[in-house]
Amino acid sequence: MSAIARLLNPRSIAVIGASGDPQKLTGRPLAYLQKHGFRGAIYPVNPRLPAIPGLICYPDVAALPVAPDLGLVLLGEERVEAAVRALAAKGAGAAIVLASGYAETGEEGAKRQAALKEAAGPMRLLGPNAIGFVNVTDRVIVSASGALELGDLPAGRISVVSQSGGILGALLSRAADRGIGFAKLVSTGNEADLDTAEILEALLDDPSTAVLAVYMEGLRRPAAFRHAAERAARLGKPIVVFKVGRSEAGARSATSHTGALAGTDRLYDALFEQLGIIRAETFDALIDIPAALAAGYRAKGSRVAVLTSTGGAGTLLADCCGLAGLELPAPDPQTQARLAALLGGGKASAPTNPVDVTLAGLRPDLLRAAMAALLESPLYDSLIVVAGASALAQPSLAADAALACRSASDKPILAFVSPHAPEVVRLFQARGIPAMTAPETCASVLAALSRPPAERAPSVPRRVMGSTMPPLPAGPLNEAESKALFVRFGIAAVRGIVATDAAAAEAAARQLGGKIVLKLLSRRISHKSDLGGVRLGLAPGEIAPACAAMRAAAAARGLDLEGFLVEEQIAGGIEMILGLQRDPQLGPAVLIGFGGIAAELLGDTALRLLPIAPRDAAAMVEELKSAPLLAGYRGVPKRDRAALIDAILAFAEMAEALGDRLIEAEINPLFVLHDGNGVRAADGVIVLRD
Amino acid sequence: MSAIARLLNPRSIAVIGASGDPQKLTGRPLAYLQKHGFRGAIYPVNPRLPAIPGLICYPDVAALPVAPDLGLVLLGEERVEAAVRALAAKGAGAAIVLASGYAETGEEGAKRQAALKEAAGPMRLLGPNAIGFVNVTDRVIVSASGALELGDLPAGRISVVSQSGGILGALLSRAADRGIGFAKLVSTGNEADLDTAEILEALLDDPSTAVLAVYMEGLRRPAAFRHAAERAARLGKPIVVFKVGRSEAGARSATSHTGALAGTDRLYDALFEQLGIIRAETFDALIDIPAALAAGYRAKGSRVAVLTSTGGAGTLLADCCGLAGLELPAPDPQTQARLAALLGGGKASAPTNPVDVTLAGLRPDLLRAAMAALLESPLYDSLIVVAGASALAQPSLAADAALACRSASDKPILAFVSPHAPEVVRLFQARGIPAMTAPETCASVLAALSRPPAERAPSVPRRVMGSTMPPLPAGPLNEAESKALFVRFGIAAVRGIVATDAAAAEAAARQLGGKIVLKLLSRRISHKSDLGGVRLGLAPGEIAPACAAMRAAAAARGLDLEGFLVEEQIAGGIEMILGLQRDPQLGPAVLIGFGGIAAELLGDTALRLLPIAPRDAAAMVEELKSAPLLAGYRGVPKRDRAALIDAILAFAEMAEALGDRLIEAEINPLFVLHDGNGVRAADGVIVLRD
């Protein structure tokens, strides 16, 4: 039995600092354990209490009769470390620490947190600053969350990992109200030891967990998380994440809440995209998307039929569906004929989607038959039923019809309830039809169900060339050295010759022929253009004076040149940027964008974390709004998209091979030539550390 | 008494086609009128019923003892027109038609709708395809909406205009659940006669209406709506609009629902922006924003303090606030000292926002004092209180504290309730503190309150030059004629000379001096470049052969040239586009954008409907993400932003002066020169109708 399994399903629990008063924070966990039917042994530890009704109370951890599977530490921060040390000495499997005042408060707190981790020794630690966990499956509730005042905790197949304890309570109570149940909910807090990734791995092994919902403030071990997500994809257990830190205010707050290091939110988007993780855009969706997935729903595509008993709400929902990227094609002629035969003339037989069954919708048999017709049409991948004011008079009408159709189709059926009618929502939910009251949420849930499931193959690099890496000096490489490295990894550079003096440069120009680009060569000058260090369109005769001018400009600033780079001038290329972005939290990522203002001012760039797979590189290109420039926009010739994708992969491979040595890498511009002609690195830089 | 006032507050109502069975659609309105306490006379009309309990039933409209203020027509579509004609003949003030099957079904239906309007004569008409209205203030409920099954309708200061009857019901029931009341709710349906604009005007006169909420599928009379919105701004009655048709699926559905012509959604954004109208982005916000405005709240800026009893929900809310464009500065030292003195050490005294009062928050006096400290800080414009799980144990704690602070401050106080706790939400609402359960909605409500109120001045053009307009031919003007028109309205063009032949062109080139741009001149050729009809950087000696080549290329396609345009070549200008976009529904709009892919692929353009005011033109420039290009981006010199704004206004004025004659107008490129040097129209076209 793994330590985490022992943590989540303990046979014995010691509650350190337990109070006998269930109104107190320190009294709640005992009360909840008993109330929700924990079947194991409970050992309260409190030197000031002889007993707690029905339980023997122990003066200290050392006095416990056994080594408990789990110790729950409810003490104030100043007494926590000793208690944790005592639990470890006693041989406890794991400890949960509720106290706050650790890494989230700054440097001093981080030191206390490190000491706490050290005190735990081989014993596993959940927290500090964690509210505990709720194992609904086995009725083990080890938490101080006020949300556990709830009378009944419905069991379900969704498990939650939350870096915030308060949010865990919010999810629990909000879902319970809608009849949505959970398997396990774990609050990880500051994650001094057990973190989101490791808890996820454990929950993947839990047979009662089918879907994972994660509330995230920041990721401490991206590689471990990646591993868990890839395993989840192989197991067919989808992960839905709601992550804060999308705004600066949120990121700052997350840091002071659980000490989370937020990282760049866009890179989280990239990470989730790469791993096939569904990102919930609203807090509600963190309940509703997992609930729909747990109902076993996946749509094969994005074409939805909307069946409504009220035109206005149908239009409202259709609008939200369209915004969420879903399609609402009008019924095919066959389906339309079936609907007309069922529902008669008028609105219901108009070739529109939503299908409006205003009056006919009041007859159960007709409603059922209309739903069946839409579900059986090959044109649709899913169905949303809209319940209007008429549902107030006949609350179960649409829910019963949907239930009758459910077994005959594997297409998702969702419900949108337009008036305030919580009983109608619950009737749908009770029949396994996810029901929503916000049209935006309903649309985004269906959009999530319509995404292709995460691919099973992990993102692996295409090839490894790193083993043949030459010795490279620390610091910036000069342009020629940088390009040589790009070339080594398979990214073509423009033809060029390094010349140490003007005469050699002129000779090189004659050798290359045609119009020439002349650049100064220096690893110490990062903005050549500012020094007049880049000249375009030169003839061989113009080279020598240009060299002299460059040397003079550099000398004026006290800089020596290493020489000159003489290159052919390329025509017909589109300028792109291919670069590395390094996030302190998530690690290195590859960035692409078009040159000029598109990337810089308009933010039209695409990012993926290393390592990337070929499909990631292709997706990056797709993601650029400026991508039509490559495809032959406005009569301009088509460019070599395949070579660009290849260059992205090669660049990523280079970054992986250089590993932690790589501080900076950028090709700017990378010319993407006419289709079939490849790409050329026209300028670029590499900076390495020792 | 106006006809609409008579409609919304009638002394007598005839119900045509009334049934005695309150379960039936045709029975509901009578039942609702009686149930909600209508004090006027009710005349059921139904030839097949001798009486309806408590009321005399009349066989037809002609038999009514008086001319009713209002006739409610519940008949099927085939019998509606005769009833409307009879009501008009009887002298009724207005009629409401519930039946559908009119313009929303297509051309035949549109004809029936026109006939219906004609049958009404001078009598006003609400509908067809309308569910009626609810006058809560005067307890006059004339509607078949099932939402009126609600026992109690709370009265409030929000009035609703909805083009959908079903949505009216949804708003009514959702708001009632939260204790939010309305003054009047009017469903306008297909708007054969009375439309959104006219109902809005009437509601502006209603002393019990302080805020207007509009559910819109499309706008039939933009100018009238504009007038109403401008009057609303002068009266200080904010308008909040939720508009569908943001996606193609929604726009299509709106057309088949109420025959709405959707128009371009982006232009609605522009219209709302110009009129200071708040656009609700989610359906929930269409209740929550008006409710907060009706509570008398406006924030002076966007800096919010968040006070929370639970770190996680505080972070979640902070993140949503940041995304919504709000700022969360940390407390100033003085406020921080006050908080520390109140709350002691630990989290609560950390210089963070959200301010976390975890444990101290359980004492009412401390909570109240902390709220007061934040409200009194000059650093904050508003306060959001976050209620966590502890609110379940003490539901009124935070709400009472907020109420106590409310009278001492004119800053908005909102509440976000994190766990499922409807009783806590209602306790806040009952104390006049708008409370939300979706963090996204809470943030967007506060963002709406933080917008500056609509300006009182209507958008008027700066000057009128149209009176001196020369006679202009129909069809496309050639480039020279187009530029002459731009110049007449105050937009400078590049210096140029029209030449009829090569010799004249060469002479013109010598006269202009410097590098020359040569273009073919023809009103029939709209893409000169495709024909080689634009040559840059020519010397005078190169002009004649270039002219010959252009003439030959045109001749090869069977086209004659009108001559040549010989122009100076401009340097140092940034290329922009200044154009006209004409929406079938909303009318003409001015568009600006930067040349190249920014406008076309990346959609970085700004739009405003005519007429525009100087502040609109300045706002358009601000709105462009590429705007930093004008301000001296990356060392590139600053451009003449003021001249650009002037050109936008001049272009708008030209479009207004040409009015309906103007089919197409575009300047592309418009060079924006270095600061102080103005702009130059370098190419452009005007197309006019007869």
PDB file of C-alpha atoms in Angstrom, chain A residues 175-253:
ATOM      1  CA  ALA A 175     -21.764  20.491  -6.722  1.00  0.00           C
ATOM      2  CA  ALA A 176     -23.792  18.898  -3.944  1.00  0.00           C
ATOM      3  CA  ASP A 177     -26.544  21.457  -4.510  1.00  0.00           C
ATOM      4  CA  ARG A 178     -26.819  20.222  -8.091  1.00  0.00           C
ATOM      5  CA  GLY A 179     -26.641  16.568  -7.180  1.00  0.00           C
ATOM      6  CA  ILE A 180     -23.109  16.176  -8.556  1.00  0.00           C
ATOM      7  CA  GLY A 181     -20.924  13.860  -6.511  1.00  0.00           C
ATOM      8  CA  PHE A 182     -17.193  13.309  -6.049  1.00  0.00           C
ATOM      9  CA  ALA A 183     -14.876  10.385  -5.370  1.00  0.00           C
ATOM     10  CA  LYS A 184     -11.988  12.164  -3.619  1.00  0.00           C
ATOM     11  CA  LEU A 185     -11.121  15.804  -2.970  1.00  0.00           C
ATOM     12  CA  VAL A 186      -7.611  16.683  -1.824  1.00  0.00           C
ATOM     13  CA  SER A 187      -6.333  20.092  -0.766  1.00  0.00           C
ATOM     14  CA  THR A 188      -2.578  20.377  -1.277  1.00  0.00           C
ATOM     15  CA  GLY A 189      -1.941  23.897   0.083  1.00  0.00           C
ATOM     16  CA  ASN A 190       1.695  24.964  -0.005  1.00  0.00           C
ATOM     17  CA  GLU A 191       2.852  21.552  -1.291  1.00  0.00           C
ATOM     18  CA  ALA A 192       5.965  21.275   0.866  1.00  0.00           C
ATOM     19  CA  ASP A 193       6.022  17.568  -0.026  1.00  0.00           C
ATOM     20  CA  LEU A 194       2.995  16.059  -1.763  1.00  0.00           C
ATOM     21  CA  ASP A 195       2.040  18.200  -4.727  1.00  0.00           C
ATOM     22  CA  THR A 196      -0.609  18.328  -7.413  1.00  0.00           C
ATOM     23  CA  ALA A 197       1.337  16.017  -9.711  1.00  0.00           C
ATOM     24  CA  GLU A 198       1.859  13.294  -7.134  1.00  0.00           C
ATOM     25  CA  ILE A 199      -1.727  13.393  -5.885  1.00  0.00           C
ATOM     26  CA  LEU A 200      -2.897  13.206  -9.497  1.00  0.00           C
ATOM     27  CA  GLU A 201      -0.780  10.099 -10.043  1.00  0.00           C
ATOM     28  CA  ALA A 202      -2.341   8.482  -6.986  1.00  0.00           C
ATOM     29  CA  LEU A 203      -5.870   9.375  -8.082  1.00  0.00           C
ATOM     30  CA  LEU A 204      -5.217   7.898 -11.522  1.00  0.00           C
ATOM     31  CA  ASP A 205      -4.808   4.561  -9.715  1.00  0.00           C
ATOM     32  CA  ASP A 206      -8.142   5.005  -7.957  1.00  0.00           C
ATOM     33  CA  PRO A 207     -10.751   2.808  -9.698  1.00  0.00           C
ATOM     34  CA  SER A 208     -13.595   5.034  -8.526  1.00  0.00           C
ATOM     35  CA  THR A 209     -12.088   8.104 -10.223  1.00  0.00           C
ATOM     36  CA  ALA A 210     -12.995   8.602 -13.889  1.00  0.00           C
ATOM     37  CA  VAL A 211     -12.373  12.329 -14.300  1.00  0.00           C
ATOM     38  CA  LEU A 212      -9.954  14.723 -12.615  1.00  0.00           C
ATOM     39  CA  ALA A 213     -10.691  18.330 -11.766  1.00  0.00           C
ATOM     40  CA  VAL A 214      -7.774  20.503 -10.700  1.00  0.00           C
ATOM     41  CA  TYR A 215      -7.859  23.956  -9.114  1.00  0.00           C
ATOM     42  CA  MET A 216      -4.395  25.355  -9.694  1.00  0.00           C
ATOM     43  CA  GLU A 217      -2.569  28.447  -8.503  1.00  0.00           C
ATOM     44  CA  GLY A 218       0.818  27.416  -9.884  1.00  0.00           C
ATOM     45  CA  LEU A 219       2.716  24.302 -10.829  1.00  0.00           C
ATOM     46  CA  ARG A 220       5.786  23.328  -8.802  1.00  0.00           C
ATOM     47  CA  ARG A 221       6.989  20.321 -10.828  1.00  0.00           C
ATOM     48  CA  PRO A 222       5.931  20.743 -14.461  1.00  0.00           C
ATOM     49  CA  ALA A 223       7.715  17.577 -15.612  1.00  0.00           C
ATOM     50  CA  ALA A 224       5.965  15.455 -12.986  1.00  0.00           C
ATOM     51  CA  PHE A 225       2.643  17.031 -13.879  1.00  0.00           C
ATOM     52  CA  ARG A 226       3.340  16.280 -17.505  1.00  0.00           C
ATOM     53  CA  HIS A 227       4.012  12.673 -16.663  1.00  0.00           C
ATOM     54  CA  ALA A 228       0.741  12.400 -14.759  1.00  0.00           C
ATOM     55  CA  ALA A 229      -1.206  14.054 -17.580  1.00  0.00           C
ATOM     56  CA  GLU A 230       0.294  11.747 -20.187  1.00  0.00           C
ATOM     57  CA  ARG A 231      -0.612   8.744 -18.082  1.00  0.00           C
ATOM     58  CA  ALA A 232      -4.130  10.137 -17.619  1.00  0.00           C
ATOM     59  CA  ALA A 233      -4.451  10.361 -21.405  1.00  0.00           C
ATOM     60  CA  ARG A 234      -3.351   6.746 -21.798  1.00  0.00           C
ATOM     61  CA  LEU A 235      -5.853   5.664 -19.146  1.00  0.00           C
ATOM     62  CA  GLY A 236      -8.635   7.701 -20.788  1.00  0.00           C
ATOM     63  CA  LYS A 237      -9.196   9.747 -17.641  1.00  0.00           C
ATOM     64  CA  PRO A 238      -9.652  13.353 -18.726  1.00  0.00           C
ATOM     65  CA  ILE A 239      -8.199  16.225 -16.686  1.00  0.00           C
ATOM     66  CA  VAL A 240      -9.987  19.550 -16.388  1.00  0.00           C
ATOM     67  CA  VAL A 241      -8.022  22.457 -14.910  1.00  0.00           C
ATOM     68  CA  PHE A 242      -9.103  25.843 -13.668  1.00  0.00           C
ATOM     69  CA  LYS A 243      -6.012  27.946 -13.162  1.00  0.00           C
ATOM     70  CA  VAL A 244      -5.819  31.397 -11.623  1.00  0.00           C
ATOM     71  CA  GLY A 245      -2.998  33.810 -12.336  1.00  0.00           C
ATOM     72  CA  ARG A 246      -4.474  34.813 -15.683  1.00  0.00           C
ATOM     73  CA  SER A 247      -4.163  38.409 -14.552  1.00  0.00           C
ATOM     74  CA  GLU A 248      -1.345  40.073 -12.700  1.00  0.00           C
ATOM     75  CA  ALA A 249      -3.579  40.743  -9.683  1.00  0.00           C
ATOM     76  CA  GLY A 250      -4.484  37.058  -9.565  1.00  0.00           C
ATOM     77  CA  ALA A 251      -0.886  35.912  -9.919  1.00  0.00           C
ATOM     78  CA  ARG A 252       0.227  38.204  -7.103  1.00  0.00           C
ATOM     79  CA  SER A 253      -2.586  36.987  -4.890  1.00  0.00           C
TER      80      SER A 253
END
